Amino acid sequence: MIAHRTRLDRFISRETGINRRDVRGLLAQGRITVDGTVARDIQQIVHQFTLVSMDGAILQNNQPCYLMVNKPAGVVSATSDQQHKTIIDLIDRLNRDSLHIAGRLDFNSTGLLLLTNDGRWSRNLSLPESKVTKCYRVELENPVTDEYISAFAEGFYFEYEGITTQPAELNIISERVAEISLTEGRYHQIKRMFGRFQNKVLSLHRYAIGNLQLDPELSPGQYRELSSKEVTQIGHPPRVPIT
Ligand code: URA
C-alpha cells in the first residue's frame, strides 16, 4: 500500500519490478487500467485508494475505512503497546493493522475516537487551520467558577510548547461538571488548563468532533463505520450549536 501520491510509471515499476522504460511500453499497449479506464499517461497520479490493474490483475485496490469508536477508560490510544490493551485491539476487522488514530485520547479518557487508513483525511482533521472543534465533558474535583470561562477564552501560555492555547469555550453544567470545546489538541491539554486552577480532572469524555456526535448506540468498546456523509461533513462546522 502507498501512503502518498505517486506517478503512475513509478507506481507500476515499484509494484512489479518492471523498469520505467518498459512501463511506458505497457501503457502504450493499453495493458494498464486506472479506476477501470485504460491509462496512457505516465504522469497520471496514483493515490492510496486508486484502483490499478495490469493485464486484468489488480496491483492496488485499497478501500478507505473510517470508524468511530467509543473508547473505554484504560485503553491506550496507540496501535501497539507492551503493557495495555490498545484501541486497535478492540477492532475485529481484517484491515485493522492499516488503521491509525485521528486525534488521541488519554489512557483514562473516554468517548469518541476516530480510526482510519486515510492519511489525507486525518491530516485535514488535525490541521490547525481546519479548526475542527472537539467537545468534552469533564468532571472536576473542585467547584468550577465563572472566572474559568474568561481564562479558557483568553488562552493559557504553555511554556513547554511556547504557545498560547486557542480560545476555548467553557460551559458550566453543574458545580463540578463542565463542557469544553477546543480547536486544537495539545498533550493533556484539558488537564493542564484546569491544572492552572489546581482543579483535578476526575473524568474526561469526548462527545463530538466537528459536527459528528458519538453515537449513543455504541457502548464503551464498540465501534461502527462512518457513513459517507459523516466522512465528508465532519470538517464542517455544526449547523446547530452543540449543547
Ligand atoms: N485533554 C486531555 O487532557 N486529555 C484528553 O484525553 C483529551 C484532551
Tab-separated table of C-alpha atoms and ligand atoms in Angstrom, residues 104-110 136 182 184-193 201 204 206, ligand 1:
chain	number	residue	atom	x	y	z
A	104	ARG	CA	-5.801	10.671	20.582
A	105	LEU	CA	-7.442	10.472	23.982
A	106	ASP	CA	-5.539	9.860	27.228
A	107	PHE	CA	-5.470	6.401	28.829
A	108	ASN	CA	-8.354	7.139	31.208
A	109	SER	CA	-10.315	9.448	28.902
A	110	THR	CA	-13.412	8.028	27.240
A	136	TYR	CA	-15.582	17.236	26.004
A	182	LEU	CA	-11.344	23.127	21.741
A	184	GLU	CA	-6.581	22.043	18.990
A	185	GLY	CA	-5.214	19.029	20.800
A	186	ARG	CA	-2.096	19.680	22.856
A	187	TYR	CA	-0.703	16.987	25.132
A	188	HIS	CA	-3.013	16.614	28.186
A	189	GLN	CA	-4.446	19.989	27.187
A	190	ILE	CA	-7.637	19.984	29.241
A	191	LYS	CA	-5.980	18.589	32.361
A	192	ARG	CA	-3.279	21.233	32.093
A	193	MET	CA	-5.864	24.008	31.651
A	201	VAL	CA	-9.948	16.419	36.202
A	204	LEU	CA	-12.961	13.344	30.713
A	206	ARG	CA	-15.226	13.422	24.301
B	1	URA	N1	-7.205	16.798	27.001
B	1	URA	C1	-6.718	15.973	27.969
B	1	URA	O1	-6.152	16.424	28.950
B	1	URA	N2	-6.900	14.644	27.805
B	1	URA	C2	-7.538	14.089	26.748
B	1	URA	O2	-7.678	12.855	26.660
B	1	URA	C3	-8.034	14.960	25.762
B	1	URA	C4	-7.846	16.316	25.904
